[in-house]
Short mmCIF file of C-alpha atoms in Angstrom, two decimals:
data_model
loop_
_atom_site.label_atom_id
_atom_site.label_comp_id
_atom_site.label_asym_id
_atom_site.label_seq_id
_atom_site.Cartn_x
_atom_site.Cartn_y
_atom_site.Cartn_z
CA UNK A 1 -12.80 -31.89 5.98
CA UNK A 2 -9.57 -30.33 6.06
CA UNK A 3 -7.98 -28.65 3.29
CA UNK A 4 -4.65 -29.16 1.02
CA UNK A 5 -2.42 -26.12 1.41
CA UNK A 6 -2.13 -23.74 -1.73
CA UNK A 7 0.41 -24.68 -4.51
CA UNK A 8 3.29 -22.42 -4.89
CA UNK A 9 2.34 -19.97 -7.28
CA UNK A 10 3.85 -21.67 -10.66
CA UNK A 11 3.42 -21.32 -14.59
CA UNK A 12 0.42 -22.54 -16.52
CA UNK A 13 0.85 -25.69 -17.59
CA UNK A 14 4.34 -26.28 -15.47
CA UNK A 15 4.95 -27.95 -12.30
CA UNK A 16 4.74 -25.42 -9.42
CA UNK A 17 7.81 -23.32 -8.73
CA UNK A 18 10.04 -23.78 -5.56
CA UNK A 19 9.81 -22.09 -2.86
CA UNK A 20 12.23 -19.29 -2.10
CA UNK A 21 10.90 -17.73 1.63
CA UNK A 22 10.67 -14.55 2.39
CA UNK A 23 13.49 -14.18 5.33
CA UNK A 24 15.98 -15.35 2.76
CA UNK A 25 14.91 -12.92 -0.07
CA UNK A 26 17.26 -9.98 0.85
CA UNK A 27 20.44 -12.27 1.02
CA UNK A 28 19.33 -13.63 -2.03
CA UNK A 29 19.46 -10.61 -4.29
CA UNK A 30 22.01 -8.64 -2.28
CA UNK A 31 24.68 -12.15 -2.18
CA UNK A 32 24.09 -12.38 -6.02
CA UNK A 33 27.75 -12.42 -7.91
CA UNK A 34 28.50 -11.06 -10.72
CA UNK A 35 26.54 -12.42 -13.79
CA UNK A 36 24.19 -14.32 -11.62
CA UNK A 37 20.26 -14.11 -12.34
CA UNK A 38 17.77 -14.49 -9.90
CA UNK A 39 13.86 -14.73 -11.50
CA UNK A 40 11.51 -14.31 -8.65
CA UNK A 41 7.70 -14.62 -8.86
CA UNK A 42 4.96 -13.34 -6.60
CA UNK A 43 6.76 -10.33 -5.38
CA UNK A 44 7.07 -6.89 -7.16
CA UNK A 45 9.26 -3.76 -6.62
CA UNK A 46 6.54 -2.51 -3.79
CA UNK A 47 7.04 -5.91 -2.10
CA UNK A 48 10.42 -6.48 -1.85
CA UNK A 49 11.52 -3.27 -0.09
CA UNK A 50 10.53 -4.39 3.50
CA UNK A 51 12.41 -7.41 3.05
CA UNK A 52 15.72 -5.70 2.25
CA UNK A 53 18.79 -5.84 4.61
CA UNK A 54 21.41 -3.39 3.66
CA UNK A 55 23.74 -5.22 6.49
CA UNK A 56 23.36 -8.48 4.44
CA UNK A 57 24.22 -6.43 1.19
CA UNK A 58 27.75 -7.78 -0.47
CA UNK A 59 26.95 -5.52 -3.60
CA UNK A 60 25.06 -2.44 -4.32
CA UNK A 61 21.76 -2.54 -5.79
CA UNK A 62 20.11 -0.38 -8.67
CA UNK A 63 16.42 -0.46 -9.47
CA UNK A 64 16.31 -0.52 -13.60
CA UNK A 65 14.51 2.54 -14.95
CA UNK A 66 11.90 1.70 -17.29
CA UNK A 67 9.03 4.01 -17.66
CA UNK A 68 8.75 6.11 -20.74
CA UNK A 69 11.03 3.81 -22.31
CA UNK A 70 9.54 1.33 -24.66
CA UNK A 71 12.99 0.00 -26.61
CA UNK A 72 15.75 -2.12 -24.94
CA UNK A 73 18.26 0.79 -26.15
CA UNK A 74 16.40 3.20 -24.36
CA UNK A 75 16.27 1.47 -21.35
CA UNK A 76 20.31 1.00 -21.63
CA UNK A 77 20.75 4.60 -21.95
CA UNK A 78 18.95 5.81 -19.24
CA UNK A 79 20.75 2.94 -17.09
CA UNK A 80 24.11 4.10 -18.07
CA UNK A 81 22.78 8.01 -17.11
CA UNK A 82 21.78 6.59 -13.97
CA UNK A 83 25.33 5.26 -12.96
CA UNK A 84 27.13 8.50 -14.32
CA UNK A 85 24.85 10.72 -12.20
CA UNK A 86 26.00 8.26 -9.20
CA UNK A 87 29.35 8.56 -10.28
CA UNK A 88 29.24 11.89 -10.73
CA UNK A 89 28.03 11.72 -6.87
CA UNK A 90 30.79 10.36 -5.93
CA UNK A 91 33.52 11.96 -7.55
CA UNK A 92 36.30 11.38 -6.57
CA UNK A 93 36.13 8.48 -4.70
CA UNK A 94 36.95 6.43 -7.22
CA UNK A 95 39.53 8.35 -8.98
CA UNK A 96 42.65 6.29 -7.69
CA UNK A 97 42.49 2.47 -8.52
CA UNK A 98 43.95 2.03 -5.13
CA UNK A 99 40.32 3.52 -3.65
CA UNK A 100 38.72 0.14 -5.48
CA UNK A 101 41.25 -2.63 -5.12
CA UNK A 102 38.90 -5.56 -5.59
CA UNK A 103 37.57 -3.77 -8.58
CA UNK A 104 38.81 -4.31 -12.53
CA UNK A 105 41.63 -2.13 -13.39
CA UNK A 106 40.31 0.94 -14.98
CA UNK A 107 40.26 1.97 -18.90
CA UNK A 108 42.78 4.95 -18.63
CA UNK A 109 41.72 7.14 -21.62
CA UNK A 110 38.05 6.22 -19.99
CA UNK A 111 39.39 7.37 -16.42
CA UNK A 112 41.49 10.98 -17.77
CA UNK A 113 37.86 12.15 -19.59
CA UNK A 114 35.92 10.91 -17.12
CA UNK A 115 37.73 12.41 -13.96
CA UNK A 116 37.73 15.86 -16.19
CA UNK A 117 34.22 15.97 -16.41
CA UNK A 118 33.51 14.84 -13.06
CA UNK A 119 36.15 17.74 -11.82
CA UNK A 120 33.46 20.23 -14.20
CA UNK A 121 30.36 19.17 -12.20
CA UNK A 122 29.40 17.13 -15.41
CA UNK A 123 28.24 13.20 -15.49
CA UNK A 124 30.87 11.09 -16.99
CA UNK A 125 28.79 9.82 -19.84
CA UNK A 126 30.39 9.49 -23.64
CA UNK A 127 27.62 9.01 -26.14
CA UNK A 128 30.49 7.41 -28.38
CA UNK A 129 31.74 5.05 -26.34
CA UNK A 130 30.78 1.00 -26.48
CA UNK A 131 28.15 0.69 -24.19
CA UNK A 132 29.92 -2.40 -22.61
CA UNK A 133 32.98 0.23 -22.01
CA UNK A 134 30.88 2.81 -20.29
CA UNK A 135 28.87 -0.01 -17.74
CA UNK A 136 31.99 -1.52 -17.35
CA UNK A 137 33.53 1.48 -15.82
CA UNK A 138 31.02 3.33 -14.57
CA UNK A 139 30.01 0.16 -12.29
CA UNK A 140 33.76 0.43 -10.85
CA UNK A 141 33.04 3.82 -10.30
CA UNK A 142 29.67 3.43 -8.61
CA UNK A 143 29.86 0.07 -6.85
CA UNK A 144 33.11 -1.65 -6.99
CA UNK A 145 32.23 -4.54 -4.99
CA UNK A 146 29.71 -5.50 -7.94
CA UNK A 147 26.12 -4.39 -8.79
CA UNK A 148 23.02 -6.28 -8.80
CA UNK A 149 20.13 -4.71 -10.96
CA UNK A 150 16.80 -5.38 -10.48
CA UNK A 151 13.41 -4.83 -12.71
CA UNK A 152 10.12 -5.81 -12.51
CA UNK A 153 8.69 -7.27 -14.90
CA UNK A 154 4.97 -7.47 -16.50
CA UNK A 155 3.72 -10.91 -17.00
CA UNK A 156 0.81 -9.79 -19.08
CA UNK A 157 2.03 -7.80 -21.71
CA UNK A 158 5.20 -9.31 -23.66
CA UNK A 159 5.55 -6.62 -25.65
CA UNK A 160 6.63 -4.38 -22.68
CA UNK A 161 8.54 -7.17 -20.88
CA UNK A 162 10.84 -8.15 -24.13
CA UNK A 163 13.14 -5.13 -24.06
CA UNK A 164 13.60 -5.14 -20.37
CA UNK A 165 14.43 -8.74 -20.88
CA UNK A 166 17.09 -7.75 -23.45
CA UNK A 167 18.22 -5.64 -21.05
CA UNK A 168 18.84 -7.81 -18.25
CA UNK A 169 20.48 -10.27 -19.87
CA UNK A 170 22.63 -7.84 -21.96
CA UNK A 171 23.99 -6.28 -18.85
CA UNK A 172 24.17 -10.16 -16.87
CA UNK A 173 26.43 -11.05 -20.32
CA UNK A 174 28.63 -8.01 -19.11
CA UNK A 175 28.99 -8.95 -15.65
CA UNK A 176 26.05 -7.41 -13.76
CA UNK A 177 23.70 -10.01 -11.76
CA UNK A 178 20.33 -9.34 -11.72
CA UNK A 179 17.15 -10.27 -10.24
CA UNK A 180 13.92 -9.78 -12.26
CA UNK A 181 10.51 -9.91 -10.52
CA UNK A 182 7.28 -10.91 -11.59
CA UNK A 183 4.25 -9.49 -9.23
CA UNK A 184 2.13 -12.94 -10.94
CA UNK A 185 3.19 -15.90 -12.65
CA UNK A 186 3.76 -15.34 -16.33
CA UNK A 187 3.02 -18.08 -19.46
CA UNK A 188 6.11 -19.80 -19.81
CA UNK A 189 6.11 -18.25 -23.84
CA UNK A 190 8.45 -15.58 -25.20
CA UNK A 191 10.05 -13.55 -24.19
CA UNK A 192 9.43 -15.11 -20.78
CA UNK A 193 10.97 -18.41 -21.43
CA UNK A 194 14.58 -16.51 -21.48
CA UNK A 195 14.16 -15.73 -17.81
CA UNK A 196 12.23 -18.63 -16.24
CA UNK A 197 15.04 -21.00 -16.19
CA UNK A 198 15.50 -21.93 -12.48
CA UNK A 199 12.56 -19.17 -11.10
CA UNK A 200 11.34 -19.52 -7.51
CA UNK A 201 8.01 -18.44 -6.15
CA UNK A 202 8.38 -16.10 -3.02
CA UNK A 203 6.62 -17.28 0.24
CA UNK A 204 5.12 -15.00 2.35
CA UNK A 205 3.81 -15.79 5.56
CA UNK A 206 -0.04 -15.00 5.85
CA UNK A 207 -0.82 -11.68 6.78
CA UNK A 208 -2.12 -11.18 10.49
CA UNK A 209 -5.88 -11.54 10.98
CA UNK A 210 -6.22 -7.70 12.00
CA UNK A 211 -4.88 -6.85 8.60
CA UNK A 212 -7.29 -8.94 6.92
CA UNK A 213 -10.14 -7.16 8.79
CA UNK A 214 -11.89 -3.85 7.90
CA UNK A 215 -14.29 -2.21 10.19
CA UNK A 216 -16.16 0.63 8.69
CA UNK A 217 -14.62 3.91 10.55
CA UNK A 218 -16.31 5.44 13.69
CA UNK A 219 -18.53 8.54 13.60
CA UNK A 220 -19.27 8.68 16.89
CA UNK A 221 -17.84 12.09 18.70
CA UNK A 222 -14.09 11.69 19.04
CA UNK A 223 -14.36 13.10 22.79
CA UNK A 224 -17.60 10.83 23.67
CA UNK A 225 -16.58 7.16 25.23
CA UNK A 226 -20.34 6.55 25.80
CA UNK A 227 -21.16 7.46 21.90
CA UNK A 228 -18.16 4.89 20.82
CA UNK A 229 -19.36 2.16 23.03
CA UNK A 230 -23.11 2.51 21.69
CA UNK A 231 -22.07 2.58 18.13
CA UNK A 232 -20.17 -0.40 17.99
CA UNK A 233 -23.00 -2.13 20.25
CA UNK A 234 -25.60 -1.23 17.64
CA UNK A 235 -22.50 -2.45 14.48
CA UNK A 236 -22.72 -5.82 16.48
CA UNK A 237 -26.49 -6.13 15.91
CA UNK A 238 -27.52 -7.80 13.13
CA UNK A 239 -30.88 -6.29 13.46
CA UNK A 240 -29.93 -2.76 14.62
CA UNK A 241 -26.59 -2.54 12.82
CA UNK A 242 -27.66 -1.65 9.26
CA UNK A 243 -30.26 0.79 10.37
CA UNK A 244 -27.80 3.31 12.33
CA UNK A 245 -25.00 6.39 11.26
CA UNK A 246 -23.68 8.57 14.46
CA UNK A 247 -23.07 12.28 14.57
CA UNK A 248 -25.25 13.01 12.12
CA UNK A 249 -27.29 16.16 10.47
CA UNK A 250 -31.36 15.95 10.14
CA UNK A 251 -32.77 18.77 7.67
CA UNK A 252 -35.39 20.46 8.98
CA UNK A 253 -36.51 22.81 6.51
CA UNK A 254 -39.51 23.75 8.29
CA UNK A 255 -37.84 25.44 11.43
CA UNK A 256 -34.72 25.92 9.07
CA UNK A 257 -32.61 23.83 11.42
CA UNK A 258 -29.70 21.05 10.37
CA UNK A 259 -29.54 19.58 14.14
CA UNK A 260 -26.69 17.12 14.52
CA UNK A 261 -27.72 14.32 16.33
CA UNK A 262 -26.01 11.25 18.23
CA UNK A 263 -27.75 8.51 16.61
CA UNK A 264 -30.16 8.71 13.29
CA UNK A 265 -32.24 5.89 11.25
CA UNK A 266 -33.02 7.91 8.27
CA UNK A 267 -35.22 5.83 6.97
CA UNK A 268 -37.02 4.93 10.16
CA UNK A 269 -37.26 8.62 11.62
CA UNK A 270 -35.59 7.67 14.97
CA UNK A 271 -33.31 9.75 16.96
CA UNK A 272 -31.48 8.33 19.40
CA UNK A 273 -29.53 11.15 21.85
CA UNK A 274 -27.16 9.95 24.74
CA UNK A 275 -27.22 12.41 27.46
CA UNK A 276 -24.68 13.24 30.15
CA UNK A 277 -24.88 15.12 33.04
CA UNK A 278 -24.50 18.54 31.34
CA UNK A 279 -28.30 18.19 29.84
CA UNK A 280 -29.79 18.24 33.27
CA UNK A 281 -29.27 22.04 33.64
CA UNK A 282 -30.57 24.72 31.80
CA UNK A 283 -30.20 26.01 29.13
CA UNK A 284 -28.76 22.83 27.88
CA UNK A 285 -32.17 21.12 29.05
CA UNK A 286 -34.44 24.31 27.24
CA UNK A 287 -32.49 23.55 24.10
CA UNK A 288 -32.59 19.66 24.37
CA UNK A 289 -36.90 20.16 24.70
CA UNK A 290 -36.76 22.84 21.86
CA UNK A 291 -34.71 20.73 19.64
CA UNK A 292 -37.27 17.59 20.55
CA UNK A 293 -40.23 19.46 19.38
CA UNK A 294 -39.14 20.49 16.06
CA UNK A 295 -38.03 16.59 15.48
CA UNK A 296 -41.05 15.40 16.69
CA UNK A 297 -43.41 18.06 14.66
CA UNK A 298 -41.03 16.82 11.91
CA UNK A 299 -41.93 13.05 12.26
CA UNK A 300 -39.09 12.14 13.98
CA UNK A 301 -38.81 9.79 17.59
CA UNK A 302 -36.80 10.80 19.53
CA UNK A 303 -35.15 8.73 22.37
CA UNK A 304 -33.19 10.22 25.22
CA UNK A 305 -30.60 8.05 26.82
CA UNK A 306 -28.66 8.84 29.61
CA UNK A 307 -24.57 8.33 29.87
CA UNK A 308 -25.19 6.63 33.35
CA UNK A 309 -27.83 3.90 31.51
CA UNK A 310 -25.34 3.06 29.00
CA UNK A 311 -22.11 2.61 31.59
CA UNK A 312 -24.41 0.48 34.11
CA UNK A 313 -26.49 -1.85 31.68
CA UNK A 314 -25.43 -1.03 27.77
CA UNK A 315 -27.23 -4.21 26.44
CA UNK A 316 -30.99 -2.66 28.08
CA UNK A 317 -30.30 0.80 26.10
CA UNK A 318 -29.65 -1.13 22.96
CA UNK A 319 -33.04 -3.10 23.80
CA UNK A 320 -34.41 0.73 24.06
CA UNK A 321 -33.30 1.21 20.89
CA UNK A 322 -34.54 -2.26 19.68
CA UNK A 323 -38.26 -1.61 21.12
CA UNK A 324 -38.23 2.30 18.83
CA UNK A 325 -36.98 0.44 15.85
CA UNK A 326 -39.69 -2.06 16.27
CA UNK A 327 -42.71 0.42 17.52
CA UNK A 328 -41.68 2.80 14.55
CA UNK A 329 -42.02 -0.53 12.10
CA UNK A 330 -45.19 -1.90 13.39
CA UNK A 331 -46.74 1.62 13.61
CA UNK A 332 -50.41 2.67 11.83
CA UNK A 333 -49.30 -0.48 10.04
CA UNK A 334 -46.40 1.31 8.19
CA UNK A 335 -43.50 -1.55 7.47
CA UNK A 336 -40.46 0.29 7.04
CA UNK A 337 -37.00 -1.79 5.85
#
C-alpha cells in the first residue's frame, strides 16, 4: 500500500508550514532588505552553511552572538562589539561618505570620535551612546549595502529564546533584517508567537542512500585484498557474520604468546589463517606449525586457507569456514552460541 508523503514540519496544533526549498534558502536570507524577517524551521546554524552563496549575497551577513549571554541587553552589547571590531577591521574604508554612497549619511560627531579611535587601533564603541545611534552607524561602517542578522533559536526552552527574540526584533525595528532559525518546530506560545508570523519549513532533499548506511569498519590487514574480501564474505553471512573479528590477538598465557591472527571466533575457539605464497617456505612455514601447536594445545582449531582458494572459489572457503563453525558446535555435544 503506498504511503502519503511526510507533512512539512509545522507547529502543534497549526496547519503545516510552507515549504521554503533548500536551493532557494541562500537567496532568501542574503536578498532580505532592510527590516525584513525571515523565520525558518527545520534548519539550524550547522545546516544552513552549505547552502550559502556569497555570489547571491546583496547584503552582508552576521551570525548573532549568544552564548554566555542570558539578557536581551547583553546580547545587544556584544552585537554592537562585534560590528566595532569589524569596523575597526576596516578602518578606513568607510571614513569618507563618498566610500558608501548608497549608505545613510553619517552622524558627524559619531564619525570625528569614531575615525579617532579607529586611527588609535581602538574599536569605535561609546558605552554612552543610544544603542540605536551606535548600530545605526556602525552597520554603515561594516556593511553599507545593509546587514542581515541571523540567530538560532531554541524551541524548547522559552526562557533562553525570549531575549534573543527581543533582540531580533529590536534591531529589525532599527532597520536590520533578520532571519531566525529553529533546528525543530516550536509551540506556537510566547515568546514564539512574535516570530512565527509567516514561518516556512525548509525542504531538504533526502539524503543519498550511502549516507544513510553504516557498515561496521574493516579490520582486516590494510595491505591484504584476500583478508578484505573474506571479511566482508563472512559480514554477508547471516550465520557466520556475528561469530567473526579479523586481525585479531589470542592470549596464550601458557606459552606466553599474544599471536595475532587473520580470523578469530572467540567464543567458538576457531582460527581461521589465509595463507599466501610466502608461508610455503621456511621459516615462515616452521613458525606457521609452531604457532598451530600452541593454538591447538590451547583448544583452539585452526584452519589454514590459502590466498589462491579464496581468489578461485571464495564461496567454498567460506563453506570451510561454515563446516569448523558447525564441527566445533556439534562437538562432544558442546552447543556453543
Amino acid at each position: 500500500m503506498p504511503l502519503a508523503d511526510e507533512p512539512a514540519p509545522g507547529l502543534p496544533g497549526v496547519s503545516p508550514l510552507p515549504m521554503l526549498p533548500v536551493a532557494d534558502l541562500s537567496g532568501r536570507i542574503l536578498g532580505l532588505g532592510a527590516g525584513e524577517r525571515l523565520v525558518l524551521v527545520g534548519i539550524g546554524l550547522d545546516g544552513i552553511g552549505p547552502y550559502l552563496d556569497a555570489s547571491e549575497a546583496a547584503h552582508s551577513l552576521l551570525v548573532l552572538r549568544i552564548a554566555g549571554r542570558r539578557s536581551a541587553a547583553a546580547i545587544l552589547d556584544g552585537l554592537l562589539d562585534d560590528l566595532a571590531d569589524l569596523a575597526l577591521a576596516r578602518w578606513p574604508d568607510w571614513q569618507n561618505p563618498q566610500n558608501a554612497p548608497t549608505a545613510p549619511e553619517p552622524h558627524g560627531p559619531w564619525l570625528k570620535a569614531a575615525a579617532k579611535h579607529a586611527a588609535a587601533g581602538r574599536p569605535p564603541r561609546f558605552r554612552r551612546a543610544a544603542w540605536s545611534l551606535e548600530l545605526a552607524q556602525l552597520m554603515r561602517a561594516v556593511a553599507p549595502s545593509g546587514l542581515v542578522l541571523v540567530a538560532e533559536l531554541d524551541p524548547a526552552a522559552p526562557e533562553r529564546a525570549a531575549p534573543v527574540i527581543e533582540v531580533l526584533e529590536w534591531c529589525r525595528r532599527h532597520g536590520t533584517a533578520v532571519a531566525a532559525l529553529f533546528p525543530s518546530a516550536p509551540p506556537p506560545v510566547p515568546p514564539y508567537d512574535r516570530v512565527l508570523y509567516g514561518a516556512r519549513a525548509v525542504q531538504r532533499p533526502p539524503a543519498p542512500v550511502e549516507a544513510r548506511f553504516l557498515a561496521p569498519p574493516s579490520r582486516a590487514h590494510p595491505a591484504s585484498a584476500v583478508e578484505k574480501r573474506v571479511e566482508a564474505a563472512l559480514r554477508a553471512d547471516a550465520e557466520l557474520g556475528p561469530l567473526f573479528s579479523g586481525n585479531a590477538t589470542v592470549p596464550l598465557p601458557r606459552f606466553g604468546t599474544r599471536p595475532r591472527v587473520d580470523l578469530l571466533w572467540a567464543a567458538g575457539r576457531v582460527v581461521v589463517e589465509l595463507d599466501g605464497p610466502e608461508h610455503r617456505l621456511d621459516p615462515t612455514f616452521s613458525a606457521d606449525r609452531h604457532r598451530d601447536y600452541e593454538l591447538l594445545a590451547a583448544g583452539y582449531l585452526v584452519l589454514r586457507i590459502t590466498n589462491a582458494q579464496v581468489e578461485t572459489d571464495l564461496q567454498r572457503a567460506v563453506e570451510k569456514i561454515r563446516d569448523v563453525v558447525r564441527l566445533r558446535r556439534t562437538s562432544e555435544g558442546a552447543m556453543i552460541r
